[in-house]
PDB file of C-alpha atoms in Angstrom:
ATOM      1  CA  MET A  15     -11.504   9.691  30.121  1.00 90.00           C
ATOM      2  CA  LEU A  16     -13.691   8.996  32.916  1.00 92.00           C
ATOM      3  CA  LYS A  17     -16.460  10.895  31.178  1.00 93.00           C
ATOM      4  CA  GLU A  18     -16.043   9.092  27.885  1.00 94.00           C
ATOM      5  CA  TYR A  19     -16.094   5.705  29.917  1.00 93.00           C
ATOM      6  CA  LEU A  20     -19.329   6.675  31.895  1.00 93.00           C
ATOM      7  CA  ASP A  21     -20.821   7.590  28.507  1.00 93.00           C
ATOM      8  CA  LEU A  22     -19.940   4.276  26.880  1.00 94.00           C
ATOM      9  CA  ILE A  23     -20.415   1.735  29.641  1.00 92.00           C
ATOM     10  CA  PRO A  24     -24.010   1.483  31.074  1.00 91.00           C
ATOM     11  CA  ALA A  25     -24.706   1.606  34.729  1.00 87.00           C
ATOM     12  CA  GLY A  26     -24.579  -1.816  36.213  1.00 87.00           C
ATOM     13  CA  SER A  27     -21.378  -2.746  34.061  1.00 90.00           C
ATOM     14  CA  ARG A  28     -18.900  -0.198  35.962  1.00 91.00           C
ATOM     15  CA  PRO A  29     -16.924  -0.709  38.730  1.00 94.00           C
ATOM     16  CA  VAL A  30     -19.220  -0.331  41.677  1.00 92.00           C
ATOM     17  CA  TYR A  31     -17.852   2.794  43.325  1.00 93.00           C
ATOM     18  CA  LEU A  32     -18.420   4.818  39.773  1.00 93.00           C
ATOM     19  CA  GLU A  33     -22.133   4.576  40.804  1.00 92.00           C
ATOM     20  CA  GLU A  34     -21.215   7.239  43.154  1.00 92.00           C
ATOM     21  CA  VAL A  35     -21.275   9.698  40.069  1.00 93.00           C
ATOM     22  CA  ASP A  36     -24.997   9.429  39.755  1.00 91.00           C
ATOM     23  CA  LEU A  37     -26.028   8.644  43.156  1.00 91.00           C
ATOM     24  CA  ARG A  38     -24.347  11.233  44.902  1.00 93.00           C
ATOM     25  CA  PHE A  39     -22.683  13.893  42.529  1.00 94.00           C
ATOM     26  CA  LYS A  40     -26.083  13.710  40.172  1.00 92.00           C
ATOM     27  CA  GLY A  41     -23.558  12.600  37.187  1.00 91.00           C
ATOM     28  CA  ASN A  42     -21.185  15.569  37.590  1.00 95.00           C
ATOM     29  CA  VAL A  43     -17.944  13.607  36.911  1.00 95.00           C
ATOM     30  CA  ASP A  44     -15.863  16.893  37.826  1.00 96.00           C
ATOM     31  CA  ALA A  45     -17.481  17.028  41.263  1.00 96.00           C
ATOM     32  CA  PHE A  46     -16.763  13.266  41.723  1.00 95.00           C
ATOM     33  CA  VAL A  47     -12.998  13.729  40.837  1.00 95.00           C
ATOM     34  CA  ASP A  48     -12.795  17.065  42.796  1.00 95.00           C
ATOM     35  CA  ASN A  49     -14.097  15.107  45.929  1.00 94.00           C
ATOM     36  CA  LEU A  50     -11.323  12.456  45.438  1.00 94.00           C
ATOM     37  CA  PHE A  51      -8.477  14.945  45.837  1.00 94.00           C
ATOM     38  CA  ALA A  52     -10.481  17.050  48.434  1.00 95.00           C
ATOM     39  CA  SER A  53     -11.294  14.148  50.614  1.00 94.00           C
ATOM     40  CA  SER A  54      -8.447  11.599  50.166  1.00 96.00           C
ATOM     41  CA  ILE A  55      -5.364  11.249  52.473  1.00 96.00           C
ATOM     42  CA  TYR A  56      -3.539  10.818  48.974  1.00 95.00           C
ATOM     43  CA  GLY A  57      -5.103  14.431  47.771  1.00 94.00           C
ATOM     44  CA  SER A  58      -2.421  16.292  49.147  1.00 93.00           C
ATOM     45  CA  GLU A  59       0.865  16.227  51.091  1.00 94.00           C
ATOM     46  CA  ALA A  60      -0.936  18.091  54.073  1.00 94.00           C
ATOM     47  CA  ALA A  61      -3.716  15.397  54.002  1.00 95.00           C
ATOM     48  CA  PHE A  62      -1.167  12.661  54.065  1.00 96.00           C
ATOM     49  CA  ASN A  63       0.766  14.133  56.835  1.00 96.00           C
ATOM     50  CA  ARG A  64      -2.523  14.571  58.875  1.00 95.00           C
ATOM     51  CA  PHE A  65      -3.328  10.522  58.399  1.00 96.00           C
ATOM     52  CA  LEU A  66       0.367   9.856  59.372  1.00 96.00           C
ATOM     53  CA  ALA A  67      -0.022  11.854  62.577  1.00 96.00           C
ATOM     54  CA  LYS A  68      -2.936   9.709  63.376  1.00 95.00           C
ATOM     55  CA  PRO A  69      -3.510   6.615  61.240  1.00 96.00           C
ATOM     56  CA  THR A  70      -6.342   4.574  61.296  1.00 96.00           C
ATOM     57  CA  LEU A  71      -7.707   1.455  59.529  1.00 95.00           C
ATOM     58  CA  LYS A  72     -11.125   3.349  59.188  1.00 95.00           C
ATOM     59  CA  ALA A  73      -9.649   6.122  57.422  1.00 95.00           C
ATOM     60  CA  LEU A  74      -7.932   3.969  54.930  1.00 95.00           C
ATOM     61  CA  GLU A  75     -11.359   1.764  54.510  1.00 95.00           C
ATOM     62  CA  ASN A  76     -13.379   4.893  53.766  1.00 94.00           C
ATOM     63  CA  ASP A  77     -10.660   6.866  51.862  1.00 96.00           C
ATOM     64  CA  PRO A  78     -12.354   7.722  48.407  1.00 95.00           C
ATOM     65  CA  MET A  79      -9.301   7.004  46.218  1.00 95.00           C
ATOM     66  CA  ILE A  80      -8.907   3.717  47.804  1.00 96.00           C
ATOM     67  CA  CYS A  81     -12.455   2.750  47.417  1.00 96.00           C
ATOM     68  CA  PHE A  82     -12.170   3.861  43.869  1.00 95.00           C
ATOM     69  CA  ALA A  83      -8.976   1.883  43.115  1.00 95.00           C
ATOM     70  CA  GLN A  84     -10.460  -1.299  44.650  1.00 96.00           C
ATOM     71  CA  ALA A  85     -13.596  -1.029  42.756  1.00 95.00           C
ATOM     72  CA  VAL A  86     -11.506  -0.700  39.528  1.00 95.00           C
ATOM     73  CA  GLN A  87      -9.235  -3.525  40.414  1.00 96.00           C
ATOM     74  CA  ALA A  88     -12.315  -5.615  41.410  1.00 95.00           C
ATOM     75  CA  GLU A  89     -13.813  -4.961  37.925  1.00 94.00           C
ATOM     76  CA  LYS A  90     -10.588  -5.983  36.215  1.00 94.00           C
ATOM     77  CA  ILE A  91     -10.674  -9.391  37.993  1.00 95.00           C
ATOM     78  CA  ASN A  92     -14.221  -9.755  36.783  1.00 93.00           C
ATOM     79  CA  LEU A  93     -13.267  -9.030  33.230  1.00 92.00           C
ATOM     80  CA  THR A  94     -10.233 -11.271  33.658  1.00 93.00           C
ATOM     81  CA  ASN A  95     -12.366 -14.018  34.762  1.00 94.00           C
ATOM     82  CA  ALA A  96     -14.987 -13.592  32.057  1.00 93.00           C
ATOM     83  CA  LEU A  97     -12.121 -13.947  29.532  1.00 93.00           C
ATOM     84  CA  LYS A  98     -10.478 -16.676  30.955  1.00 93.00           C
ATOM     85  CA  ASP A  99     -11.527 -19.381  28.544  1.00 90.00           C
ATOM     86  CA  PHE A 100     -10.876 -17.273  25.420  1.00 90.00           C
ATOM     87  CA  ASN A 101      -7.413 -16.358  26.704  1.00 90.00           C
ATOM     88  CA  SER A 102      -6.655 -19.951  27.852  1.00 92.00           C
ATOM     89  CA  GLY A 103      -7.635 -20.992  24.182  1.00 91.00           C
ATOM     90  CA  TYR A 104      -5.719 -18.399  22.662  1.00 90.00           C
ATOM     91  CA  ALA A 105      -2.222 -19.485  24.805  1.00 90.00           C
ATOM     92  CA  ASP A 106      -2.689 -22.933  23.508  1.00 92.00           C
ATOM     93  CA  ALA A 107      -2.857 -21.701  20.119  1.00 92.00           C
ATOM     94  CA  HIS A 108      -0.153 -19.611  20.493  1.00 88.00           C
ATOM     95  CA  ARG A 109       2.163 -22.124  21.848  1.00 91.00           C
ATOM     96  CA  MET A 110       1.486 -24.414  18.924  1.00 93.00           C
ATOM     97  CA  TYR A 111       1.964 -21.639  16.572  1.00 90.00           C
ATOM     98  CA  VAL A 112       5.515 -20.629  18.070  1.00 86.00           C
ATOM     99  CA  LYS A 113       6.382 -24.475  17.950  1.00 91.00           C
ATOM    100  CA  GLY A 114       5.428 -24.418  14.442  1.00 92.00           C
ATOM    101  CA  LEU A 115       7.882 -21.539  13.853  1.00 86.00           C
ATOM    102  CA  LEU A 116      10.736 -22.931  15.680  1.00 88.00           C
ATOM    103  CA  GLU A 117      10.528 -26.117  13.700  1.00 92.00           C
ATOM    104  CA  MET A 118      10.206 -24.250  10.475  1.00 91.00           C
ATOM    105  CA  TYR A 119      13.112 -22.107  11.089  1.00 88.00           C
ATOM    106  CA  GLY A 120      15.348 -25.047  12.618  1.00 88.00           C
ATOM    107  CA  ASP A 121      18.702 -23.867  13.685  1.00 87.00           C
ATOM    108  CA  ASP A 122      18.075 -19.991  12.571  1.00 85.00           C
ATOM    109  CA  ILE A 123      18.081 -17.372  15.463  1.00 79.00           C
ATOM    110  CA  ASN A 124      14.763 -16.608  17.031  1.00 74.00           C
ATOM    111  CA  PHE A 125      14.408 -13.407  18.872  1.00 67.00           C
ATOM    112  CA  PRO A 126      12.253 -13.125  22.097  1.00 64.00           C
ATOM    113  CA  ASP A 127       9.342 -11.075  21.870  1.00 61.00           C
ATOM    114  CA  ALA A 128       9.359  -7.501  22.888  1.00 56.00           C
ATOM    115  CA  ASN A 129       6.878  -5.821  25.690  1.00 55.00           C
ATOM    116  CA  PHE A 130       4.005  -5.352  23.018  1.00 56.00           C
ATOM    117  CA  SER A 131       5.879  -7.008  20.034  1.00 60.00           C
ATOM    118  CA  LEU A 132       7.084  -3.964  18.153  1.00 60.00           C
ATOM    119  CA  ARG A 133      10.676  -4.764  17.259  1.00 70.00           C
ATOM    120  CA  LEU A 134      11.721  -2.615  14.404  1.00 82.00           C
ATOM    121  CA  THR A 135      10.296   0.559  12.838  1.00 85.00           C
ATOM    122  CA  TYR A 136      11.374   3.146  10.605  1.00 91.00           C
ATOM    123  CA  GLY A 137      10.412   6.827   9.625  1.00 93.00           C
ATOM    124  CA  GLN A 138      11.701  10.280   9.061  1.00 96.00           C
ATOM    125  CA  VAL A 139      13.139  13.107  11.517  1.00 97.00           C
ATOM    126  CA  LYS A 140      10.092  15.522  11.196  1.00 96.00           C
ATOM    127  CA  GLY A 141       8.172  18.092  12.909  1.00 96.00           C
ATOM    128  CA  TYR A 142       4.457  18.291  13.463  1.00 95.00           C
ATOM    129  CA  GLU A 143       1.535  20.548  13.396  1.00 94.00           C
ATOM    130  CA  PRO A 144      -1.032  19.666  16.310  1.00 91.00           C
ATOM    131  CA  GLY A 145      -3.580  22.372  15.762  1.00 89.00           C
ATOM    132  CA  ASP A 146      -4.081  25.602  13.712  1.00 93.00           C
ATOM    133  CA  ALA A 147      -1.277  27.931  13.462  1.00 94.00           C
ATOM    134  CA  VAL A 148       0.861  25.651  15.722  1.00 93.00           C
ATOM    135  CA  TYR A 149       3.598  24.033  14.473  1.00 95.00           C
ATOM    136  CA  TYR A 150       6.739  22.292  16.431  1.00 95.00           C
ATOM    137  CA  GLU A 151      10.089  21.894  15.093  1.00 96.00           C
ATOM    138  CA  TYR A 152      11.689  18.513  14.843  1.00 97.00           C
ATOM    139  CA  GLN A 153      14.784  19.535  17.161  1.00 97.00           C
ATOM    140  CA  THR A 154      15.150  21.014  20.634  1.00 97.00           C
ATOM    141  CA  THR A 155      18.415  22.378  22.126  1.00 98.00           C
ATOM    142  CA  LEU A 156      19.967  23.360  25.432  1.00 98.00           C
ATOM    143  CA  GLU A 157      18.476  26.841  25.169  1.00 97.00           C
ATOM    144  CA  GLY A 158      15.204  25.159  25.694  1.00 97.00           C
ATOM    145  CA  VAL A 159      16.497  23.413  28.754  1.00 97.00           C
ATOM    146  CA  MET A 160      17.430  26.778  30.326  1.00 97.00           C
ATOM    147  CA  GLU A 161      14.118  28.282  29.300  1.00 97.00           C
ATOM    148  CA  LYS A 162      12.144  25.547  31.103  1.00 96.00           C
ATOM    149  CA  GLU A 163      14.178  25.584  34.315  1.00 96.00           C
ATOM    150  CA  ASP A 164      12.120  25.707  37.559  1.00 96.00           C
ATOM    151  CA  PRO A 165      14.230  25.738  40.790  1.00 93.00           C
ATOM    152  CA  ASP A 166      11.126  24.643  42.580  1.00 94.00           C
ATOM    153  CA  ASN A 167      10.422  21.520  40.866  1.00 94.00           C
ATOM    154  CA  TRP A 168      13.007  18.829  40.993  1.00 92.00           C
ATOM    155  CA  GLU A 169      12.317  17.386  37.379  1.00 92.00           C
ATOM    156  CA  PHE A 170      13.313  20.890  36.138  1.00 95.00           C
ATOM    157  CA  VAL A 171      16.237  21.846  38.224  1.00 96.00           C
ATOM    158  CA  VAL A 172      19.276  22.482  36.028  1.00 97.00           C
ATOM    159  CA  PRO A 173      22.629  22.098  37.623  1.00 96.00           C
ATOM    160  CA  ASP A 174      25.158  25.070  37.951  1.00 96.00           C
ATOM    161  CA  ARG A 175      27.535  22.888  36.013  1.00 97.00           C
ATOM    162  CA  LEU A 176      25.262  22.529  32.983  1.00 97.00           C
ATOM    163  CA  LYS A 177      24.614  26.173  33.289  1.00 97.00           C
ATOM    164  CA  GLU A 178      28.345  27.088  33.278  1.00 97.00           C
ATOM    165  CA  LEU A 179      28.668  25.041  30.024  1.00 97.00           C
ATOM    166  CA  TYR A 180      25.716  26.982  28.372  1.00 97.00           C
ATOM    167  CA  ARG A 181      26.905  30.184  29.294  1.00 97.00           C
ATOM    168  CA  LYS A 182      30.459  29.715  27.997  1.00 96.00           C
ATOM    169  CA  LYS A 183      29.132  27.851  24.763  1.00 96.00           C
ATOM    170  CA  ASP A 184      31.606  25.128  25.796  1.00 97.00           C
ATOM    171  CA  PHE A 185      29.927  22.351  23.872  1.00 97.00           C
ATOM    172  CA  GLY A 186      33.200  20.566  22.426  1.00 94.00           C
ATOM    173  CA  PRO A 187      32.905  18.966  19.318  1.00 94.00           C
ATOM    174  CA  TYR A 188      29.172  18.172  19.931  1.00 96.00           C
ATOM    175  CA  GLY A 189      27.583  21.567  19.158  1.00 96.00           C
ATOM    176  CA  ILE A 190      26.011  22.493  15.916  1.00 95.00           C
ATOM    177  CA  ALA A 191      25.965  25.508  13.501  1.00 92.00           C
ATOM    178  CA  GLY A 192      24.917  28.612  15.368  1.00 92.00           C
ATOM    179  CA  GLY A 193      26.652  27.990  18.664  1.00 93.00           C
ATOM    180  CA  LYS A 194      23.867  25.758  19.784  1.00 96.00           C
ATOM    181  CA  MET A 195      23.828  22.328  21.477  1.00 98.00           C
ATOM    182  CA  PRO A 196      21.232  19.839  20.381  1.00 98.00           C
ATOM    183  CA  VAL A 197      19.349  17.833  22.878  1.00 98.00           C
ATOM    184  CA  ASN A 198      16.417  15.747  21.746  1.00 98.00           C
ATOM    185  CA  PHE A 199      14.762  15.467  18.162  1.00 98.00           C
ATOM    186  CA  CYS A 200      11.433  13.865  17.031  1.00 97.00           C
ATOM    187  CA  ALA A 201      10.525  11.266  14.330  1.00 97.00           C
ATOM    188  CA  THR A 202       7.668   9.601  12.683  1.00 95.00           C
ATOM    189  CA  THR A 203       8.919   6.303  14.009  1.00 91.00           C
ATOM    190  CA  HIS A 204       5.999   4.260  15.724  1.00 87.00           C
ATOM    191  CA  THR A 205       6.927   3.356  19.274  1.00 85.00           C
ATOM    192  CA  THR A 206       5.131   1.422  22.057  1.00 80.00           C
ATOM    193  CA  GLY A 207       5.634   0.298  25.821  1.00 78.00           C
ATOM    194  CA  GLY A 208       9.099  -1.191  25.915  1.00 79.00           C
ATOM    195  CA  ASN A 209      10.952   0.911  23.325  1.00 84.00           C
ATOM    196  CA  SER A 210      12.383   3.311  25.481  1.00 89.00           C
ATOM    197  CA  GLY A 211      16.143   2.779  25.398  1.00 92.00           C
ATOM    198  CA  SER A 212      15.886   1.740  21.832  1.00 92.00           C
ATOM    199  CA  PRO A 213      18.842   2.634  19.508  1.00 95.00           C
ATOM    200  CA  VAL A 214      17.898   5.152  16.636  1.00 96.00           C
ATOM    201  CA  LEU A 215      20.037   4.749  13.589  1.00 96.00           C
ATOM    202  CA  ASN A 216      20.212   6.740  10.323  1.00 96.00           C
ATOM    203  CA  ALA A 217      20.204   5.321   6.788  1.00 94.00           C
ATOM    204  CA  LYS A 218      23.919   4.595   7.145  1.00 94.00           C
ATOM    205  CA  GLY A 219      23.684   2.320  10.280  1.00 93.00           C
ATOM    206  CA  GLU A 220      24.959   5.208  12.507  1.00 94.00           C
ATOM    207  CA  LEU A 221      23.764   5.488  16.020  1.00 95.00           C
ATOM    208  CA  ILE A 222      22.151   9.246  16.221  1.00 97.00           C
ATOM    209  CA  GLY A 223      19.897   8.956  19.028  1.00 97.00           C
ATOM    210  CA  ILE A 224      18.097   6.871  21.797  1.00 97.00           C
ATOM    211  CA  ASN A 225      14.298   6.679  21.967  1.00 95.00           C
ATOM    212  CA  PHE A 226      12.838   7.334  25.211  1.00 94.00           C
ATOM    213  CA  ASP A 227       9.356   8.974  25.004  1.00 93.00           C
ATOM    214  CA  ARG A 228       6.447  10.023  22.842  1.00 92.00           C
ATOM    215  CA  ASN A 229       4.668  13.580  22.128  1.00 93.00           C
ATOM    216  CA  TRP A 230       1.346  14.012  23.969  1.00 90.00           C
ATOM    217  CA  GLU A 231      -0.528  14.103  20.859  1.00 90.00           C
ATOM    218  CA  GLY A 232       0.694  10.719  20.087  1.00 86.00           C
ATOM    219  CA  VAL A 233      -0.052   8.906  23.232  1.00 83.00           C
ATOM    220  CA  GLY A 234      -2.996   7.032  21.436  1.00 80.00           C
ATOM    221  CA  GLY A 235      -0.617   5.002  19.286  1.00 78.00           C
ATOM    222  CA  ASP A 236      -0.945   1.905  21.018  1.00 74.00           C
ATOM    223  CA  ILE A 237      -4.544   1.813  19.563  1.00 75.00           C
ATOM    224  CA  GLN A 238      -4.016   3.513  16.182  1.00 79.00           C
ATOM    225  CA  TYR A 239      -1.065   5.104  14.633  1.00 83.00           C
ATOM    226  CA  LEU A 240      -1.724   8.706  13.738  1.00 85.00           C
ATOM    227  CA  PRO A 241       0.976   9.720  11.298  1.00 89.00           C
ATOM    228  CA  ASP A 242       0.293  13.431  10.763  1.00 90.00           C
ATOM    229  CA  CYS A 243       0.942  14.182  14.711  1.00 91.00           C
ATOM    230  CA  GLN A 244       2.343  11.050  16.298  1.00 91.00           C
ATOM    231  CA  ARG A 245       6.220  11.307  17.006  1.00 95.00           C
ATOM    232  CA  SER A 246       8.766   9.310  18.959  1.00 94.00           C
ATOM    233  CA  ILE A 247      11.044  11.719  21.031  1.00 96.00           C
ATOM    234  CA  ILE A 248      14.900  10.833  20.725  1.00 98.00           C
ATOM    235  CA  VAL A 249      17.642  12.075  22.722  1.00 98.00           C
ATOM    236  CA  ASP A 250      20.368  13.335  20.363  1.00 98.00           C
ATOM    237  CA  ILE A 251      23.510  11.253  20.658  1.00 97.00           C
ATOM    238  CA  ARG A 252      25.430  14.366  20.580  1.00 97.00           C
ATOM    239  CA  TYR A 253      23.799  15.405  23.708  1.00 98.00           C
ATOM    240  CA  VAL A 254      24.610  12.055  25.226  1.00 97.00           C
ATOM    241  CA  LEU A 255      28.152  12.404  24.405  1.00 97.00           C
ATOM    242  CA  PHE A 256      28.301  15.860  25.619  1.00 97.00           C
ATOM    243  CA  VAL A 257      27.099  14.902  29.115  1.00 97.00           C
ATOM    244  CA  ILE A 258      29.365  12.116  29.416  1.00 96.00           C
ATOM    245  CA  ASP A 259      32.443  14.140  28.134  1.00 95.00           C
ATOM    246  CA  LYS A 260      31.956  17.775  28.846  1.00 96.00           C
ATOM    247  CA  TYR A 261      29.485  17.631  31.854  1.00 97.00           C
ATOM    248  CA  ALA A 262      30.570  14.715  33.691  1.00 96.00           C
ATOM    249  CA  GLY A 263      34.166  14.878  32.919  1.00 95.00           C
ATOM    250  CA  ALA A 264      34.300  10.967  31.945  1.00 95.00           C
ATOM    251  CA  GLY A 265      35.612  11.529  28.513  1.00 92.00           C
ATOM    252  CA  TYR A 266      38.031   8.379  29.309  1.00 93.00           C
ATOM    253  CA  LEU A 267      34.666   6.398  28.849  1.00 94.00           C
ATOM    254  CA  LEU A 268      34.375   7.543  25.158  1.00 93.00           C
ATOM    255  CA  GLU A 269      38.285   6.612  24.626  1.00 92.00           C
ATOM    256  CA  GLU A 270      37.516   3.138  25.966  1.00 93.00           C
ATOM    257  CA  MET A 271      34.541   2.696  23.371  1.00 90.00           C
ATOM    258  CA  ASP A 272      36.967   4.066  20.651  1.00 88.00           C
ATOM    259  CA  ILE A 273      34.444   6.983  19.776  1.00 82.00           C
ATOM    260  CA  VAL A 274      36.467   9.339  17.843  1.00 63.00           C
ATOM    261  CA  LYS A 275      35.824  13.032  18.768  1.00 55.00           C
TER     262      LYS A 275
END
């Protein structure tokens, strides 16, 4: 992204610290980024521990990542100030627009705006093909969780209890054909910031999952929706119930919610 930014934004209109790319690294963005990680106290745990052992204000003032972040923040402030009049006018117009809506709809319920305005979307449960001869199925299972286990990475540690349930295929009423336990699925539903945690319903209005992420190929969706490869990632409600009931042993919560197994 930094390479693309420097190609599009001319010198003199960039955060000041980015001039280092040309002045010190002769336009080599990779060398600039490598230096950030190699020289910064935030580049590694060892570097940060060395700083903690002997902290100085000078080290912070000269740290390349801090200088980079400060320059980006300063440019953001400049752009915000440059757009102040436009944004102020827009805010006044939007206030009048909302006032008109409230008067037009009278006593009808008016819902508050979401993070980025997207409140309801629809689509299909569907896999996708991100590249030549590459196809991703629409559904993942507990088998995939086991395949991705990495005991040295806290994000991919699989608890012993979950392993035991997987080994015994003890999925209760939540498993599917073939002795598998569904975990996630993807759909063509368009999502944006703030949609995590949203309920996902089928055509009958039944809760089938909870939206929580997007696929890597679809992260540009806030700019333009890409129907061929953009997918929202949804945790299957059967996996949620399985974790509550079989893994956590909290089946009484399902009874309180009148969920029939």
